[in-house]
PDB file of C-alpha atoms in Angstrom:
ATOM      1  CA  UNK S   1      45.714 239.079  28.359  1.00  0.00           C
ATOM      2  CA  UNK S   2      44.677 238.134  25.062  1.00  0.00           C
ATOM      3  CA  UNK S   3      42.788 235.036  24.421  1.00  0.00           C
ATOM      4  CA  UNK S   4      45.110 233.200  20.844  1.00  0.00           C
ATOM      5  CA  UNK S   5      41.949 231.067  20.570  1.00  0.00           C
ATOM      6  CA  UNK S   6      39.794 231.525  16.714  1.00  0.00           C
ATOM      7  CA  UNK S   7      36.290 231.012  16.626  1.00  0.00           C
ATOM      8  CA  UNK S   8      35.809 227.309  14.763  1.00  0.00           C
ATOM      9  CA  UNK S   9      35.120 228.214  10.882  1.00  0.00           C
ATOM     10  CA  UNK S  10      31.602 227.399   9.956  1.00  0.00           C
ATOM     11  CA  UNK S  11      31.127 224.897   7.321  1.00  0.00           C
ATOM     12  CA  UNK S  12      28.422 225.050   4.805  1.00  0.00           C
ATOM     13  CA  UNK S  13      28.522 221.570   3.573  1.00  0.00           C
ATOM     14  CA  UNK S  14      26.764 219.495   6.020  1.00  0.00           C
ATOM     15  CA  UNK S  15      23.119 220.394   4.607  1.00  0.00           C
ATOM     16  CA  UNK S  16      24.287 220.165   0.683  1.00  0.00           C
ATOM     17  CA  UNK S  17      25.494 216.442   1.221  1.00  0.00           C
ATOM     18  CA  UNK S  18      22.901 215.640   3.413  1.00  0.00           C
ATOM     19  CA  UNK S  19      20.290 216.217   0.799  1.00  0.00           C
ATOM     20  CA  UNK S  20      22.215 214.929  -1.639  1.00  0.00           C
ATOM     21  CA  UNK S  21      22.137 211.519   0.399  1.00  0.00           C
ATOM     22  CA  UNK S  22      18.192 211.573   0.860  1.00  0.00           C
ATOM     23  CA  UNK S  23      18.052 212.095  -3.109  1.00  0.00           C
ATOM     24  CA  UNK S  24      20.563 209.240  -3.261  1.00  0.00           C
ATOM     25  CA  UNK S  25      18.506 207.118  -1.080  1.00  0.00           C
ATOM     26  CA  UNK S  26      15.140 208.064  -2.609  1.00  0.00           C
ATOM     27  CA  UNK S  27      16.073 207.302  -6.422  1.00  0.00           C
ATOM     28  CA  UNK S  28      17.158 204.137  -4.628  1.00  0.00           C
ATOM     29  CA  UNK S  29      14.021 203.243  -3.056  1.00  0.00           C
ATOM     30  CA  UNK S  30      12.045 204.272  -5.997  1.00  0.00           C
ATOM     31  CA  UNK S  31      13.924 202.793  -8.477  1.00  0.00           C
ATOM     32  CA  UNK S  32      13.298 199.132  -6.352  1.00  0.00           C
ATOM     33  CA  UNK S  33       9.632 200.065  -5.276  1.00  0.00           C
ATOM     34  CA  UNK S  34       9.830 200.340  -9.224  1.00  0.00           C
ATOM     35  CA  UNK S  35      11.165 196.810  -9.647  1.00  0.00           C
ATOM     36  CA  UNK S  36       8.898 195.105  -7.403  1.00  0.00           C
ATOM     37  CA  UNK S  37       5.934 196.496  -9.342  1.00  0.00           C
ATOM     38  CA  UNK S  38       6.688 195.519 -12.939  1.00  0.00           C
ATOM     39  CA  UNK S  39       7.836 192.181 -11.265  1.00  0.00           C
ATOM     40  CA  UNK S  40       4.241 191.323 -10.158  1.00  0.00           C
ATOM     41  CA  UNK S  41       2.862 192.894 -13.490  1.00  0.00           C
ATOM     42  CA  UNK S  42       5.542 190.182 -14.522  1.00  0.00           C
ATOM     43  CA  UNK S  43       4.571 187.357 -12.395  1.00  0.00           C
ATOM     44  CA  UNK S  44       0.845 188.082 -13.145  1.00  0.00           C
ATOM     45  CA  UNK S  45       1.525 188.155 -17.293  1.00  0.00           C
ATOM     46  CA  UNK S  46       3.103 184.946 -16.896  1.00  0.00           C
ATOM     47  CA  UNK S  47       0.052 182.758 -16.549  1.00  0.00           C
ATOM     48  CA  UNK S  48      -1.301 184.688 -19.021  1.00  0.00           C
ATOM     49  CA  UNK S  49      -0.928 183.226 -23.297  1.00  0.00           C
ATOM     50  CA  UNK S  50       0.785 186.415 -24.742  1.00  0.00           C
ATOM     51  CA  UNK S  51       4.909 185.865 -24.623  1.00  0.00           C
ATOM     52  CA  UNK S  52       5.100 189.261 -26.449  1.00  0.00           C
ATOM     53  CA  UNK S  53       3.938 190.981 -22.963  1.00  0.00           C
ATOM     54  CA  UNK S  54       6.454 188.867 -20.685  1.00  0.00           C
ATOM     55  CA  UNK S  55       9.284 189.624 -22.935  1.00  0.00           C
ATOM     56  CA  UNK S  56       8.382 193.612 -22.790  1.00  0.00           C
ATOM     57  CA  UNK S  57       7.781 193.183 -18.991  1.00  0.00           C
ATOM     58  CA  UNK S  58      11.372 191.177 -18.260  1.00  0.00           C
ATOM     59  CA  UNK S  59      13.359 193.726 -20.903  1.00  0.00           C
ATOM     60  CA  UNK S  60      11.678 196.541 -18.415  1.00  0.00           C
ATOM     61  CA  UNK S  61      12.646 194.465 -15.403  1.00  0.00           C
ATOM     62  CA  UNK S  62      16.565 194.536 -16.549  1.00  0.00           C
ATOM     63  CA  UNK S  63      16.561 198.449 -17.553  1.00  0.00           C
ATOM     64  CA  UNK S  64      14.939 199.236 -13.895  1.00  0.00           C
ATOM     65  CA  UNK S  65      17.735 196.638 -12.484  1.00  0.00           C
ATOM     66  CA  UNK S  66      20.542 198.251 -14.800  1.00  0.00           C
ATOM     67  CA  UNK S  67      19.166 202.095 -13.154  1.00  0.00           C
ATOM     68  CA  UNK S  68      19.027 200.961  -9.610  1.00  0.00           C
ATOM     69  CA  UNK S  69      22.716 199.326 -10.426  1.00  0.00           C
ATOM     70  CA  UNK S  70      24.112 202.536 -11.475  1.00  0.00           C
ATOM     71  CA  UNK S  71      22.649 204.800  -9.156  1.00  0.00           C
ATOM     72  CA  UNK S  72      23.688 202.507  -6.566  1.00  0.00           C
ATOM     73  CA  UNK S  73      27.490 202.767  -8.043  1.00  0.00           C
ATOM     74  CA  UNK S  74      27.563 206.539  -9.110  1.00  0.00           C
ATOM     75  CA  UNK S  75      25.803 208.420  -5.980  1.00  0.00           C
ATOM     76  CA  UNK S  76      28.117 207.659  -3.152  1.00  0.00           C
ATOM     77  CA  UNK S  77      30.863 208.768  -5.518  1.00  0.00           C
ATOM     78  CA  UNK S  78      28.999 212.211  -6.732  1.00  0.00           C
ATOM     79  CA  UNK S  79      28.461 212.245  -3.200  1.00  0.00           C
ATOM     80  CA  UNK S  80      31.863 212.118  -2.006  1.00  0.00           C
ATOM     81  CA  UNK S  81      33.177 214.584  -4.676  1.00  0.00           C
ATOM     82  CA  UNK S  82      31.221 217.006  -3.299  1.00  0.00           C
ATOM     83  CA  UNK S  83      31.701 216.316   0.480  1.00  0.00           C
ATOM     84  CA  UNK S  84      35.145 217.073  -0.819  1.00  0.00           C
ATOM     85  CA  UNK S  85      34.751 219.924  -2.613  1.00  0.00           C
ATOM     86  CA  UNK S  86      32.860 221.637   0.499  1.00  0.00           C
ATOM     87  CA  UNK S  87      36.009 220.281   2.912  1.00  0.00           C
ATOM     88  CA  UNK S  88      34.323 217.159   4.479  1.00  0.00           C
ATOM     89  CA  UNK S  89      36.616 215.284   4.462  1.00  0.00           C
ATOM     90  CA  UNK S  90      35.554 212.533   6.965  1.00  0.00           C
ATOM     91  CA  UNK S  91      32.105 212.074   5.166  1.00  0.00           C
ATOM     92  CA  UNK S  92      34.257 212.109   1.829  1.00  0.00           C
ATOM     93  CA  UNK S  93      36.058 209.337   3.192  1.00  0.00           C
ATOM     94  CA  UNK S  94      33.002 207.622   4.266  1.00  0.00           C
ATOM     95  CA  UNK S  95      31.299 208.455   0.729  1.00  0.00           C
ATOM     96  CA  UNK S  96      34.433 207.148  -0.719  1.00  0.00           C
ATOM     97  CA  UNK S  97      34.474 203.381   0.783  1.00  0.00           C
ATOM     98  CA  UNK S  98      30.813 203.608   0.285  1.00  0.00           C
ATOM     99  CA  UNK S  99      31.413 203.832  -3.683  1.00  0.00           C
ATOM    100  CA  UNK S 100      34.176 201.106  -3.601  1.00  0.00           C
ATOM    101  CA  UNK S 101      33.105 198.528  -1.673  1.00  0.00           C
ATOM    102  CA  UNK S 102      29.280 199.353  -3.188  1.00  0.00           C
ATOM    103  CA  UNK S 103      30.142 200.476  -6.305  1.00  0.00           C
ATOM    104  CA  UNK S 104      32.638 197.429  -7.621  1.00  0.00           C
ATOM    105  CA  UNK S 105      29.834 194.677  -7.144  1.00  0.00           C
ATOM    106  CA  UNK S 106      26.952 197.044  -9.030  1.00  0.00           C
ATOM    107  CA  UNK S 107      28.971 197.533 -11.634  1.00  0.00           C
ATOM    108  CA  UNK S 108      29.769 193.954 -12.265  1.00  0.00           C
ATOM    109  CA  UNK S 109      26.418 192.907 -12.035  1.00  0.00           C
ATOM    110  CA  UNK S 110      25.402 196.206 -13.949  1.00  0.00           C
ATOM    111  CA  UNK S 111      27.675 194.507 -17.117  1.00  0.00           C
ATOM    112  CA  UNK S 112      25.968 191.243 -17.003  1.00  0.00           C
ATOM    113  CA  UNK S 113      22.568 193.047 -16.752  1.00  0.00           C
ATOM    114  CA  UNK S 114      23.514 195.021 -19.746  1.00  0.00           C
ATOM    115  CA  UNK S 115      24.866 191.853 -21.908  1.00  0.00           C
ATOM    116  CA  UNK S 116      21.319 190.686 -21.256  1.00  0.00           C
ATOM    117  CA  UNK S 117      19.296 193.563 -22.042  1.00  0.00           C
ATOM    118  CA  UNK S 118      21.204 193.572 -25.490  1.00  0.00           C
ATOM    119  CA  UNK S 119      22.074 190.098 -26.413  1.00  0.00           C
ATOM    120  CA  UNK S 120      24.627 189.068 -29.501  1.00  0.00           C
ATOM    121  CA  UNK S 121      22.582 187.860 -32.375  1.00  0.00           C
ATOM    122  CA  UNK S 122      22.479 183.963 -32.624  1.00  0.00           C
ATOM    123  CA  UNK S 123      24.788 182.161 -34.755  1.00  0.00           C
ATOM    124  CA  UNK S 124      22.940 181.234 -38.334  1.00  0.00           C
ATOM    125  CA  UNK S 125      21.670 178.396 -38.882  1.00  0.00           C
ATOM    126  CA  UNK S 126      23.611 175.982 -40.828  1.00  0.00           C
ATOM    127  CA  UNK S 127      22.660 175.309 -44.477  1.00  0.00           C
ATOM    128  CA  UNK S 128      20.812 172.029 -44.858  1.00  0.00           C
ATOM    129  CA  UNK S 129      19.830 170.643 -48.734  1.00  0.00           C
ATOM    130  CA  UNK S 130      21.900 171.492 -52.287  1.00  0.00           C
ATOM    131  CA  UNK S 131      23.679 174.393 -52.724  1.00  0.00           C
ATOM    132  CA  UNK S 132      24.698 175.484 -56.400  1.00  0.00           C
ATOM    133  CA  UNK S 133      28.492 175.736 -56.466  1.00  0.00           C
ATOM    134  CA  UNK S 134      30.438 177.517 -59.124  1.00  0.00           C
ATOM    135  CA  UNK S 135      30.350 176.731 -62.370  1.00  0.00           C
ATOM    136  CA  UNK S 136      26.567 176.385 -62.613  1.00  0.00           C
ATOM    137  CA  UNK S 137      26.761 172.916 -61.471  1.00  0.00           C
ATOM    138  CA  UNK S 138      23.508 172.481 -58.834  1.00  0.00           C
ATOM    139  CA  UNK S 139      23.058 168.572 -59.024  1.00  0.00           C
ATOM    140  CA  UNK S 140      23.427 167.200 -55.475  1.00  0.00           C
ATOM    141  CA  UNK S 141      25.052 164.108 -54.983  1.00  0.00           C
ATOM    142  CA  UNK S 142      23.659 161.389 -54.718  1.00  0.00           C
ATOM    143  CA  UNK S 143      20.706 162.108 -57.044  1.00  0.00           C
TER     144      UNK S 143
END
């Protein structure tokens, strides 16, 4: 008799995703060990005189904080893509809740990180004194 049993197909994926969660996780880690260090280069500049070198450091503080943000957002859903692709589903899945329930907050907070790293210009300042109007007329009043 005939055994109507297949051997299990192999799958392929497992090591792809798996080092394309430890690249994941070491951007991450870099990207904060990053943060921490220009926020003591920070926290030492500010007892120093120069505002030029605090500005610099905090406008490199939000671009590290607007990487880390992304990274955190996009690599669980690169990551699920390909889990799919290679038919995991179950670790596409898990990829997959990671990036929503992750990805919706870093995103937010990415926005509001970016609004700061560029801000509008400020309003101009209102006119004080004469103005000449038309006509060539440039007395003020009152005198």
């Amino acid at each position: 008799m005939a055994s109507s049993t297949s051997a299990p197909t192999a799958r392929h994926g497992g090591p792809v995703v798996g080092l394309l969660t430890l690249l994941w996780v070491g951007g991450l880690l870099a990207l904060v060990c990053r943060w921490f260090a220009i926020g003591m280069e920070h926290w030492a500049a500010s007892y120093s005189v120069s505002s030029s070198e605090t500005e610099y450091l905090g406008r490199q503080v939000s671009q590290v904080v607007l990487a880390t943000l992304l990274l955190a957002a996009a690599g669980p859903a690169v990551i699920a893509a390909v889990a799919y692709r290679m038919r995991l589903a179950r670790t596409a899945i898990v990829f997959l809740v990671l990036a929503v329930v992750g990805g919706v907050p870093a995103l937010t907070l990415a926005a509001y990180v970016y609004r700061d790293l560029d801000p509008p210009p400020p309003p101009p300042a209102p006119v004080s004194g004469c103005r000449e109007h038309s006509g060539g007329d440039s007395r003020c009043p009152g005198g």
